[in-house]
mmCIF file of C-alpha atoms in Angstrom:
data_model
loop_
_atom_site.group_PDB
_atom_site.id
_atom_site.type_symbol
_atom_site.label_atom_id
_atom_site.label_comp_id
_atom_site.label_asym_id
_atom_site.label_seq_id
_atom_site.Cartn_x
_atom_site.Cartn_y
_atom_site.Cartn_z
ATOM 1 C CA UNK A 1 90.525 82.672 131.785
ATOM 2 C CA UNK A 2 87.262 84.457 132.479
ATOM 3 C CA UNK A 3 84.977 85.365 129.629
ATOM 4 C CA UNK A 4 85.397 89.051 130.513
ATOM 5 C CA UNK A 5 89.174 89.014 130.241
ATOM 6 C CA UNK A 6 90.665 90.998 127.316
ATOM 7 C CA UNK A 7 91.593 88.941 124.304
ATOM 8 C CA UNK A 8 94.756 89.615 122.297
ATOM 9 C CA UNK A 9 94.693 88.471 118.700
ATOM 10 C CA UNK A 10 97.982 88.313 116.820
ATOM 11 C CA UNK A 11 99.510 86.578 113.838
ATOM 12 C CA UNK A 12 101.497 83.737 115.394
ATOM 13 C CA UNK A 13 104.017 83.750 112.539
ATOM 14 C CA UNK A 14 105.366 87.058 113.813
ATOM 15 C CA UNK A 15 107.436 87.660 116.957
ATOM 16 C CA UNK A 16 106.129 89.231 120.108
ATOM 17 C CA UNK A 17 107.193 92.848 120.849
ATOM 18 C CA UNK A 18 110.597 92.779 122.481
ATOM 19 C CA UNK A 19 113.446 94.960 123.711
ATOM 20 C CA UNK A 20 115.501 95.843 120.654
ATOM 21 C CA UNK A 21 119.255 96.139 120.268
ATOM 22 C CA UNK A 22 118.748 99.237 118.105
ATOM 23 C CA UNK A 23 115.892 101.240 119.667
ATOM 24 C CA UNK A 24 114.745 104.393 117.884
ATOM 25 C CA UNK A 25 114.200 107.519 119.988
ATOM 26 C CA UNK A 26 112.561 109.920 117.565
ATOM 27 C CA UNK A 27 113.480 113.567 118.149
ATOM 28 C CA UNK A 28 116.728 112.809 120.010
ATOM 29 C CA UNK A 29 119.496 115.410 119.958
ATOM 30 C CA UNK A 30 121.906 113.394 117.823
ATOM 31 C CA UNK A 31 122.039 110.376 115.494
ATOM 32 C CA UNK A 32 123.726 108.082 118.017
ATOM 33 C CA UNK A 33 121.123 108.836 120.692
ATOM 34 C CA UNK A 34 118.298 108.577 118.165
ATOM 35 C CA UNK A 35 119.602 105.307 116.741
ATOM 36 C CA UNK A 36 119.974 104.012 113.162
ATOM 37 C CA UNK A 37 117.051 103.288 110.864
ATOM 38 C CA UNK A 38 117.509 99.638 109.862
ATOM 39 C CA UNK A 39 115.213 98.234 107.203
ATOM 40 C CA UNK A 40 117.576 95.431 106.235
ATOM 41 C CA UNK A 41 116.214 92.097 105.045
ATOM 42 C CA UNK A 42 119.626 90.410 105.234
ATOM 43 C CA UNK A 43 119.640 90.257 109.068
ATOM 44 C CA UNK A 44 116.023 90.320 110.267
ATOM 45 C CA UNK A 45 117.054 90.392 113.924
ATOM 46 C CA UNK A 46 118.542 93.883 113.412
ATOM 47 C CA UNK A 47 115.411 95.373 111.852
ATOM 48 C CA UNK A 48 113.827 98.166 113.873
ATOM 49 C CA UNK A 49 111.335 99.491 111.312
ATOM 50 C CA UNK A 50 108.375 98.278 109.280
ATOM 51 C CA UNK A 51 109.108 97.986 105.564
ATOM 52 C CA UNK A 52 112.470 98.224 103.844
ATOM 53 C CA UNK A 53 114.759 100.788 102.251
ATOM 54 C CA UNK A 54 114.240 102.217 98.785
ATOM 55 C CA UNK A 55 110.570 103.149 98.826
ATOM 56 C CA UNK A 56 108.822 101.914 95.689
ATOM 57 C CA UNK A 57 112.184 100.767 94.304
ATOM 58 C CA UNK A 58 112.329 98.017 96.912
ATOM 59 C CA UNK A 59 109.986 96.053 94.656
ATOM 60 C CA UNK A 60 112.404 96.343 91.730
ATOM 61 C CA UNK A 61 115.154 95.134 94.068
ATOM 62 C CA UNK A 62 112.998 92.132 94.915
ATOM 63 C CA UNK A 63 112.507 91.454 91.197
ATOM 64 C CA UNK A 64 116.265 91.680 90.616
ATOM 65 C CA UNK A 65 116.846 89.145 93.406
ATOM 66 C CA UNK A 66 114.132 86.878 92.011
ATOM 67 C CA UNK A 67 115.687 87.045 88.534
ATOM 68 C CA UNK A 68 119.101 86.140 89.913
ATOM 69 C CA UNK A 69 120.629 89.501 88.951
ATOM 70 C CA UNK A 70 121.221 90.609 92.542
ATOM 71 C CA UNK A 71 122.420 88.738 95.590
ATOM 72 C CA UNK A 72 119.911 88.956 98.438
ATOM 73 C CA UNK A 73 122.883 89.410 100.794
ATOM 74 C CA UNK A 74 124.299 92.436 98.942
ATOM 75 C CA UNK A 75 125.056 95.497 101.057
ATOM 76 C CA UNK A 76 126.110 98.900 99.662
ATOM 77 C CA UNK A 77 129.711 100.114 99.859
ATOM 78 C CA UNK A 78 129.233 103.660 101.191
ATOM 79 C CA UNK A 79 132.835 104.812 100.649
ATOM 80 C CA UNK A 80 132.921 108.417 99.327
ATOM 81 C CA UNK A 81 129.123 108.688 99.219
ATOM 82 C CA UNK A 82 128.942 111.279 102.025
ATOM 83 C CA UNK A 83 127.162 114.622 101.339
ATOM 84 C CA UNK A 84 128.933 117.316 99.331
ATOM 85 C CA UNK A 85 127.748 119.944 101.810
ATOM 86 C CA UNK A 86 126.541 120.044 105.390
ATOM 87 C CA UNK A 87 122.838 120.276 106.140
ATOM 88 C CA UNK A 88 121.972 121.001 109.770
ATOM 89 C CA UNK A 89 121.507 120.084 112.463
ATOM 90 C CA UNK A 90 118.757 122.642 113.033
ATOM 91 C CA UNK A 91 116.444 123.185 116.018
ATOM 92 C CA UNK A 92 113.458 121.812 114.086
ATOM 93 C CA UNK A 93 115.108 118.371 113.997
ATOM 94 C CA UNK A 94 114.450 117.848 117.678
ATOM 95 C CA UNK A 95 111.396 120.047 118.172
ATOM 96 C CA UNK A 96 108.407 117.773 118.917
ATOM 97 C CA UNK A 97 106.119 117.261 115.937
ATOM 98 C CA UNK A 98 108.144 119.249 113.405
ATOM 99 C CA UNK A 99 109.549 116.337 111.375
ATOM 100 C CA UNK A 100 107.549 113.100 111.177
ATOM 101 C CA UNK A 101 107.842 111.909 107.551
ATOM 102 C CA UNK A 102 111.603 111.821 106.924
ATOM 103 C CA UNK A 103 114.755 111.002 108.868
ATOM 104 C CA UNK A 104 116.624 114.271 109.565
ATOM 105 C CA UNK A 105 119.812 112.274 110.175
ATOM 106 C CA UNK A 106 119.355 110.182 107.022
ATOM 107 C CA UNK A 107 122.275 111.804 105.186
ATOM 108 C CA UNK A 108 124.931 111.169 107.874
ATOM 109 C CA UNK A 109 124.378 107.426 108.242
ATOM 110 C CA UNK A 110 127.853 106.443 107.038
ATOM 111 C CA UNK A 111 129.604 108.842 109.411
ATOM 112 C CA UNK A 112 127.343 108.417 112.447
ATOM 113 C CA UNK A 113 127.181 104.622 112.342
ATOM 114 C CA UNK A 114 130.443 103.749 110.606
ATOM 115 C CA UNK A 115 131.557 101.365 113.338
ATOM 116 C CA UNK A 116 128.295 99.411 113.306
ATOM 117 C CA UNK A 117 128.370 99.258 109.503
ATOM 118 C CA UNK A 118 131.929 97.958 109.696
ATOM 119 C CA UNK A 119 130.700 95.219 112.027
ATOM 120 C CA UNK A 120 128.251 94.072 109.386
ATOM 121 C CA UNK A 121 125.066 95.893 110.395
ATOM 122 C CA UNK A 122 123.125 96.786 107.223
ATOM 123 C CA UNK A 123 122.421 100.479 107.874
ATOM 124 C CA UNK A 124 121.606 102.554 104.794
ATOM 125 C CA UNK A 125 121.220 106.293 104.124
ATOM 126 C CA UNK A 126 117.739 107.613 103.373
ATOM 127 C CA UNK A 127 119.033 110.969 102.101
ATOM 128 C CA UNK A 128 121.796 111.717 99.587
ATOM 129 C CA UNK A 129 123.187 115.169 98.770
ATOM 130 C CA UNK A 130 125.163 115.972 95.608
ATOM 131 C CA UNK A 131 125.884 118.789 93.143
ATOM 132 C CA UNK A 132 124.800 118.990 89.520
ATOM 133 C CA UNK A 133 123.932 121.293 86.645
ATOM 134 C CA UNK A 134 120.534 121.799 85.049
ATOM 135 C CA UNK A 135 119.852 122.917 81.491
ATOM 136 C CA UNK A 136 116.299 123.657 80.356
ATOM 137 C CA UNK A 137 115.094 125.102 77.070
ATOM 138 C CA UNK A 138 112.905 127.745 78.714
ATOM 139 C CA UNK A 139 115.818 129.048 80.792
ATOM 140 C CA UNK A 140 117.995 129.237 77.682
ATOM 141 C CA UNK A 141 115.253 131.253 76.000
ATOM 142 C CA UNK A 142 115.157 133.681 78.942
ATOM 143 C CA UNK A 143 118.921 134.101 78.656
ATOM 144 C CA UNK A 144 118.554 134.770 74.922
ATOM 145 C CA UNK A 145 115.869 137.371 75.633
ATOM 146 C CA UNK A 146 118.007 139.078 78.248
ATOM 147 C CA UNK A 147 115.599 138.187 81.054
ATOM 148 C CA UNK A 148 118.293 136.150 82.804
ATOM 149 C CA UNK A 149 121.982 137.073 82.762
ATOM 150 C CA UNK A 150 124.757 134.503 83.248
ATOM 151 C CA UNK A 151 126.996 135.238 86.227
ATOM 152 C CA UNK A 152 129.401 132.320 85.915
ATOM 153 C CA UNK A 153 128.525 130.865 89.317
ATOM 154 C CA UNK A 154 124.799 130.161 89.480
ATOM 155 C CA UNK A 155 123.946 130.577 85.794
ATOM 156 C CA UNK A 156 126.640 129.810 83.230
ATOM 157 C CA UNK A 157 127.098 131.142 79.719
ATOM 158 C CA UNK A 158 125.960 127.912 78.079
ATOM 159 C CA UNK A 159 122.689 127.987 80.044
ATOM 160 C CA UNK A 160 123.745 125.497 82.704
ATOM 161 C CA UNK A 161 122.480 126.176 86.224
ATOM 162 C CA UNK A 162 124.545 125.039 89.217
ATOM 163 C CA UNK A 163 122.502 123.382 91.967
ATOM 164 C CA UNK A 164 122.916 121.387 95.116
ATOM 165 C CA UNK A 165 120.301 118.665 95.230
ATOM 166 C CA UNK A 166 119.108 116.284 97.917
ATOM 167 C CA UNK A 167 117.153 113.076 97.325
ATOM 168 C CA UNK A 168 114.988 112.107 100.297
ATOM 169 C CA UNK A 169 113.251 108.793 100.892
ATOM 170 C CA UNK A 170 110.145 108.784 103.135
ATOM 171 C CA UNK A 171 110.603 107.628 106.726
ATOM 172 C CA UNK A 172 107.351 107.827 108.693
ATOM 173 C CA UNK A 173 107.312 108.068 112.470
ATOM 174 C CA UNK A 174 103.824 106.667 112.943
ATOM 175 C CA UNK A 175 102.906 108.406 116.243
ATOM 176 C CA UNK A 176 103.799 111.751 114.663
ATOM 177 C CA UNK A 177 101.980 110.984 111.403
ATOM 178 C CA UNK A 178 98.857 110.089 113.367
ATOM 179 C CA UNK A 179 99.063 113.284 115.407
ATOM 180 C CA UNK A 180 99.606 115.425 112.302
ATOM 181 C CA UNK A 181 96.389 114.035 110.789
ATOM 182 C CA UNK A 182 94.427 114.001 114.040
ATOM 183 C CA UNK A 183 93.781 110.248 114.130
ATOM 184 C CA UNK A 184 94.558 107.524 116.647
ATOM 185 C CA UNK A 185 97.779 105.677 115.896
ATOM 186 C CA UNK A 186 96.142 102.244 116.077
ATOM 187 C CA UNK A 187 93.514 103.382 113.547
ATOM 188 C CA UNK A 188 96.247 104.671 111.236
ATOM 189 C CA UNK A 189 98.143 101.394 111.502
ATOM 190 C CA UNK A 190 95.037 99.321 110.852
ATOM 191 C CA UNK A 191 94.091 101.399 107.812
ATOM 192 C CA UNK A 192 97.608 101.270 106.354
ATOM 193 C CA UNK A 193 97.568 97.478 106.829
ATOM 194 C CA UNK A 194 94.159 97.040 105.219
ATOM 195 C CA UNK A 195 94.611 99.475 102.335
ATOM 196 C CA UNK A 196 97.895 97.842 101.288
ATOM 197 C CA UNK A 197 96.192 94.459 101.125
ATOM 198 C CA UNK A 198 97.936 93.236 104.254
ATOM 199 C CA UNK A 199 101.367 93.855 102.749
ATOM 200 C CA UNK A 200 102.865 94.921 106.097
ATOM 201 C CA UNK A 201 101.512 92.713 108.933
ATOM 202 C CA UNK A 202 103.919 94.352 111.411
ATOM 203 C CA UNK A 203 101.739 97.444 111.298
ATOM 204 C CA UNK A 204 99.232 95.566 113.446
ATOM 205 C CA UNK A 205 101.420 92.898 115.067
ATOM 206 C CA UNK A 206 104.401 94.979 116.205
ATOM 207 C CA UNK A 207 103.308 98.091 118.148
ATOM 208 C CA UNK A 208 106.899 98.310 119.429
ATOM 209 C CA UNK A 209 108.015 99.292 115.905
ATOM 210 C CA UNK A 210 107.091 102.964 115.481
ATOM 211 C CA UNK A 211 108.830 103.762 112.170
ATOM 212 C CA UNK A 212 107.512 102.772 108.734
ATOM 213 C CA UNK A 213 109.351 102.937 105.391
ATOM 214 C CA UNK A 214 106.399 103.258 102.985
ATOM 215 C CA UNK A 215 106.719 102.015 99.378
ATOM 216 C CA UNK A 216 106.090 105.430 97.817
ATOM 217 C CA UNK A 217 108.113 108.016 95.932
ATOM 218 C CA UNK A 218 110.236 110.542 97.775
ATOM 219 C CA UNK A 219 111.322 114.158 97.451
ATOM 220 C CA UNK A 220 114.120 115.987 95.644
ATOM 221 C CA UNK A 221 115.215 119.418 96.873
ATOM 222 C CA UNK A 222 117.042 121.664 94.377
ATOM 223 C CA UNK A 223 119.016 124.483 96.020
ATOM 224 C CA UNK A 224 120.342 127.522 94.144
ATOM 225 C CA UNK A 225 123.115 129.256 96.073
ATOM 226 C CA UNK A 226 124.515 128.389 99.484
ATOM 227 C CA UNK A 227 122.420 125.655 101.180
ATOM 228 C CA UNK A 228 123.415 126.983 104.611
ATOM 229 C CA UNK A 229 121.661 130.258 103.811
ATOM 230 C CA UNK A 230 118.270 128.508 103.812
ATOM 231 C CA UNK A 231 118.215 128.686 107.619
ATOM 232 C CA UNK A 232 119.069 132.407 107.745
ATOM 233 C CA UNK A 233 115.817 134.342 108.158
ATOM 234 C CA UNK A 234 117.508 137.489 106.858
ATOM 235 C CA UNK A 235 118.716 135.910 103.605
ATOM 236 C CA UNK A 236 116.139 136.362 100.852
ATOM 237 C CA UNK A 237 114.612 132.997 99.965
ATOM 238 C CA UNK A 238 112.553 132.260 96.871
ATOM 239 C CA UNK A 239 110.809 128.887 97.122
ATOM 240 C CA UNK A 240 108.642 126.720 94.912
ATOM 241 C CA UNK A 241 107.095 123.535 96.355
ATOM 242 C CA UNK A 242 106.054 121.495 93.332
ATOM 243 C CA UNK A 243 104.056 118.288 93.084
ATOM 244 C CA UNK A 244 104.981 115.908 90.298
ATOM 245 C CA UNK A 245 103.212 116.136 86.943
ATOM 246 C CA UNK A 246 104.989 113.870 84.485
ATOM 247 C CA UNK A 247 102.868 114.885 81.504
ATOM 248 C CA UNK A 248 103.630 118.583 81.868
ATOM 249 C CA UNK A 249 106.969 118.609 83.712
ATOM 250 C CA UNK A 250 108.684 116.171 81.339
ATOM 251 C CA UNK A 251 106.606 116.065 78.153
ATOM 252 C CA UNK A 252 105.167 119.583 78.060
ATOM 253 C CA UNK A 253 101.457 118.722 78.110
ATOM 254 C CA UNK A 254 99.482 121.973 77.960
ATOM 255 C CA UNK A 255 96.400 120.939 79.953
ATOM 256 C CA UNK A 256 97.855 122.340 83.191
ATOM 257 C CA UNK A 257 100.295 124.981 84.430
ATOM 258 C CA UNK A 258 102.726 122.565 86.101
ATOM 259 C CA UNK A 259 105.830 122.925 83.929
ATOM 260 C CA UNK A 260 105.428 126.705 83.467
ATOM 261 C CA UNK A 261 105.139 127.133 87.232
ATOM 262 C CA UNK A 262 108.123 124.807 87.770
ATOM 263 C CA UNK A 263 110.193 126.890 85.345
ATOM 264 C CA UNK A 264 109.098 130.050 87.136
ATOM 265 C CA UNK A 265 110.205 128.565 90.452
ATOM 266 C CA UNK A 266 113.652 127.755 89.030
ATOM 267 C CA UNK A 267 113.894 131.206 87.431
ATOM 268 C CA UNK A 268 113.029 132.911 90.720
ATOM 269 C CA UNK A 269 115.516 130.681 92.530
ATOM 270 C CA UNK A 270 118.272 131.723 90.121
ATOM 271 C CA UNK A 271 117.431 135.407 90.545
ATOM 272 C CA UNK A 272 117.437 135.086 94.325
ATOM 273 C CA UNK A 273 120.828 133.353 94.366
ATOM 274 C CA UNK A 274 122.318 135.876 91.955
ATOM 275 C CA UNK A 275 121.119 138.673 94.242
ATOM 276 C CA UNK A 276 122.850 137.277 97.313
ATOM 277 C CA UNK A 277 119.906 135.187 98.462
ATOM 278 C CA UNK A 278 119.045 131.551 97.930
ATOM 279 C CA UNK A 279 116.529 129.631 95.852
ATOM 280 C CA UNK A 280 114.768 126.359 96.610
ATOM 281 C CA UNK A 281 112.581 124.053 94.529
ATOM 282 C CA UNK A 282 111.083 121.081 96.373
ATOM 283 C CA UNK A 283 109.850 118.374 94.010
ATOM 284 C CA UNK A 284 107.384 115.884 95.541
ATOM 285 C CA UNK A 285 106.500 112.568 93.877
ATOM 286 C CA UNK A 286 102.732 112.981 94.094
ATOM 287 C CA UNK A 287 101.616 112.354 90.530
ATOM 288 C CA UNK A 288 98.069 113.391 89.678
ATOM 289 C CA UNK A 289 97.390 114.956 93.099
ATOM 290 C CA UNK A 290 98.732 111.694 94.566
ATOM 291 C CA UNK A 291 95.956 109.794 92.784
ATOM 292 C CA UNK A 292 98.252 108.409 90.084
ATOM 293 C CA UNK A 293 98.583 108.911 86.361
ATOM 294 C CA UNK A 294 96.028 106.269 85.371
ATOM 295 C CA UNK A 295 93.383 108.058 87.427
ATOM 296 C CA UNK A 296 94.507 111.392 86.006
ATOM 297 C CA UNK A 297 94.053 110.213 82.402
ATOM 298 C CA UNK A 298 90.656 108.683 83.192
ATOM 299 C CA UNK A 299 89.589 112.041 84.580
ATOM 300 C CA UNK A 300 90.879 113.819 81.470
ATOM 301 C CA UNK A 301 88.654 111.591 79.318
ATOM 302 C CA UNK A 302 85.627 112.087 81.565
ATOM 303 C CA UNK A 303 86.042 115.865 81.588
ATOM 304 C CA UNK A 304 86.457 116.260 77.845
ATOM 305 C CA UNK A 305 83.681 113.845 76.840
ATOM 306 C CA UNK A 306 80.964 115.331 79.001
ATOM 307 C CA UNK A 307 78.247 117.409 77.416
ATOM 308 C CA UNK A 308 79.547 120.905 76.826
ATOM 309 C CA UNK A 309 83.186 119.801 76.946
ATOM 310 C CA UNK A 310 85.750 120.554 79.615
ATOM 311 C CA UNK A 311 84.301 123.000 82.139
ATOM 312 C CA UNK A 312 85.607 124.647 85.304
ATOM 313 C CA UNK A 313 82.298 123.977 87.065
ATOM 314 C CA UNK A 314 82.738 120.194 86.820
ATOM 315 C CA UNK A 315 86.549 120.035 87.001
ATOM 316 C CA UNK A 316 86.773 118.581 90.517
ATOM 317 C CA UNK A 317 83.430 116.797 90.318
ATOM 318 C CA UNK A 318 84.738 114.519 87.578
ATOM 319 C CA UNK A 319 87.897 113.835 89.617
ATOM 320 C CA UNK A 320 85.837 112.870 92.644
ATOM 321 C CA UNK A 321 83.562 110.660 90.553
ATOM 322 C CA UNK A 322 86.550 108.639 89.329
ATOM 323 C CA UNK A 323 88.850 108.726 92.381
ATOM 324 C CA UNK A 324 86.425 109.274 95.247
ATOM 325 C CA UNK A 325 88.379 112.319 96.426
ATOM 326 C CA UNK A 326 89.389 115.580 94.779
ATOM 327 C CA UNK A 327 92.965 115.681 96.010
ATOM 328 C CA UNK A 328 95.050 113.164 98.004
ATOM 329 C CA UNK A 329 98.268 115.163 98.337
ATOM 330 C CA UNK A 330 97.434 116.202 101.908
ATOM 331 C CA UNK A 331 100.000 118.960 102.286
ATOM 332 C CA UNK A 332 100.217 118.406 106.062
ATOM 333 C CA UNK A 333 103.454 116.454 105.598
ATOM 334 C CA UNK A 334 104.988 118.829 103.050
ATOM 335 C CA UNK A 335 106.652 121.277 105.502
ATOM 336 C CA UNK A 336 108.856 118.508 106.948
ATOM 337 C CA UNK A 337 111.476 118.955 104.220
ATOM 338 C CA UNK A 338 111.521 122.704 104.871
ATOM 339 C CA UNK A 339 112.119 122.023 108.571
ATOM 340 C CA UNK A 340 114.953 119.652 107.622
ATOM 341 C CA UNK A 341 116.582 122.434 105.605
ATOM 342 C CA UNK A 342 116.216 124.859 108.511
ATOM 343 C CA UNK A 343 113.712 127.131 106.743
ATOM 344 C CA UNK A 344 111.722 129.433 109.029
ATOM 345 C CA UNK A 345 110.930 132.275 106.610
ATOM 346 C CA UNK A 346 110.139 132.346 102.891
ATOM 347 C CA UNK A 347 110.381 135.771 101.288
ATOM 348 C CA UNK A 348 108.865 134.796 97.925
ATOM 349 C CA UNK A 349 106.675 131.697 97.699
ATOM 350 C CA UNK A 350 106.153 130.835 94.036
ATOM 351 C CA UNK A 351 102.646 129.495 94.511
ATOM 352 C CA UNK A 352 99.041 130.602 94.764
ATOM 353 C CA UNK A 353 97.908 127.434 96.543
ATOM 354 C CA UNK A 354 96.148 127.960 99.839
ATOM 355 C CA UNK A 355 96.720 124.284 100.664
ATOM 356 C CA UNK A 356 100.497 124.696 100.555
ATOM 357 C CA UNK A 357 100.486 128.123 102.166
ATOM 358 C CA UNK A 358 98.245 127.041 105.045
ATOM 359 C CA UNK A 359 100.360 123.937 105.721
ATOM 360 C CA UNK A 360 103.518 126.041 105.952
ATOM 361 C CA UNK A 361 102.005 128.695 108.203
ATOM 362 C CA UNK A 362 100.437 126.101 110.497
ATOM 363 C CA UNK A 363 103.905 124.591 110.917
ATOM 364 C CA UNK A 364 105.382 127.955 111.910
ATOM 365 C CA UNK A 365 106.995 128.951 108.605
ATOM 366 C CA UNK A 366 106.550 132.643 107.803
ATOM 367 C CA UNK A 367 105.626 133.544 104.220
ATOM 368 C CA UNK A 368 106.083 137.188 103.246
ATOM 369 C CA UNK A 369 104.930 137.154 99.617
ATOM 370 C CA UNK A 370 103.043 134.811 97.326
ATOM 371 C CA UNK A 371 103.892 135.060 93.647
ATOM 372 C CA UNK A 372 101.307 134.123 90.973
ATOM 373 C CA UNK A 373 102.123 132.677 87.596
ATOM 374 C CA UNK A 374 102.211 135.341 84.864
ATOM 375 C CA UNK A 375 99.153 135.055 82.603
ATOM 376 C CA UNK A 376 101.269 134.798 79.467
ATOM 377 C CA UNK A 377 102.692 131.526 80.809
ATOM 378 C CA UNK A 378 99.312 129.871 81.249
ATOM 379 C CA UNK A 379 98.671 127.489 78.311
ATOM 380 C CA UNK A 380 95.270 128.085 76.684
ATOM 381 C CA UNK A 381 94.112 124.561 77.528
ATOM 382 C CA UNK A 382 94.935 125.180 81.213
ATOM 383 C CA UNK A 383 92.469 128.059 81.646
ATOM 384 C CA UNK A 384 89.830 125.577 82.865
ATOM 385 C CA UNK A 385 92.176 124.363 85.606
ATOM 386 C CA UNK A 386 92.902 127.910 86.789
ATOM 387 C CA UNK A 387 89.245 128.895 86.964
ATOM 388 C CA UNK A 388 88.245 125.620 88.652
ATOM 389 C CA UNK A 389 90.921 125.992 91.336
ATOM 390 C CA UNK A 390 89.895 129.572 91.983
ATOM 391 C CA UNK A 391 86.232 128.557 92.367
ATOM 392 C CA UNK A 392 87.138 125.603 94.610
ATOM 393 C CA UNK A 393 89.163 127.724 97.020
ATOM 394 C CA UNK A 394 92.626 126.515 96.044
ATOM 395 C CA UNK A 395 93.526 130.199 95.893
ATOM 396 C CA UNK A 396 92.485 132.944 98.319
ATOM 397 C CA UNK A 397 88.893 134.142 97.685
ATOM 398 C CA UNK A 398 90.177 137.450 96.375
ATOM 399 C CA UNK A 399 92.740 135.822 94.109
ATOM 400 C CA UNK A 400 92.981 137.638 90.779
ATOM 401 C CA UNK A 401 91.689 136.054 87.628
ATOM 402 C CA UNK A 402 94.211 135.145 84.915
ATOM 403 C CA UNK A 403 93.340 138.402 83.146
ATOM 404 C CA UNK A 404 94.025 140.412 86.313
ATOM 405 C CA UNK A 405 97.273 138.688 87.189
ATOM 406 C CA UNK A 406 99.244 140.827 84.720
ATOM 407 C CA UNK A 407 98.775 143.855 86.973
ATOM 408 C CA UNK A 408 100.035 142.087 90.087
ATOM 409 C CA UNK A 409 103.027 140.110 88.853
ATOM 410 C CA UNK A 410 106.095 140.969 90.897
ATOM 411 C CA UNK A 411 104.129 142.833 93.596
ATOM 412 C CA UNK A 412 103.477 141.492 97.107
ATOM 413 C CA UNK A 413 100.041 139.951 97.471
ATOM 414 C CA UNK A 414 99.430 140.590 101.179
ATOM 415 C CA UNK A 415 95.850 139.395 100.885
ATOM 416 C CA UNK A 416 97.088 136.034 99.547
#
């Protein structure tokens, strides 16, 4: 071989790229043509993705196997697990570039690939759809104050709220992810490999595998009213896209507006459904702006211990000093779940975030109105956050201050 010939370096413990029995054709018109997503570890020869099912929970599964509590050969019995309602298919499922971070056919695995599953192929759903009821103290208070009225269908007399909810695990089509972020696919693969400490060698050794099941949290979509109405542009849709904040959402921490805004999104969803429309709350597992809760708490300490105390002027500076970046949520992938649900128009977006709004509009989703949080729902300790976000451009430049918001609540904010 001449010295000028190209050299191919690979890990010899991994197989060469090869024709696969279960090829994946992303964007195909149906699940059979697209092919099943197989992240099984019980029959490695069937695998057609990088990673395995369950996201971050795959590590707990590994621990259960290690502890002898779970057989490594166990496969789920999917009898009667099918969705309680139909979702799709919608045109966005096959439109190039619209969905790159989840499997639009992930909820019909049992039906679409029943024969293969019966033959022993370990094919698992990545989406599950069920019905439930919610009950939250703030909603009960609104009922008691007469702000919300039970109707017996969406909102019940005891304060329960009927919802359809979908749990969605991440499924990344790497060529589409790379295109969405404007990077070369091989650079994306190399960075994912390096920044996970080499956890997934197939990222760099198997270019024939184009789908990755990352070990991260997923998404839950809460739907108020008829899920099929989400795709009807003429049905009024109120939508809140919410990023996880455990401290506020679950424990009521008052340093941010997360739980109050989440409650407002649910409230608006209830009102929309009661008025013949539909409500949607999308809950993303992106704790601490996707920087994690440890980083979040470190930043809290740094902000409050600095000279002069917590200040809007240094809000994001202290985050960047600790984490190296102000925000790692990168809303570019967020609209995928809206495309999966068939959403093309949002009548009331319960958000003032330019990052979320811009990501939706860039992906072709029309937003008619952006609804701010009422000032009386902003905890006193969260005023710093609101002012810092306004100064940093999270909101439109002409966004009203908390004191001004009272005069605009409930009115369209065309400039936002």
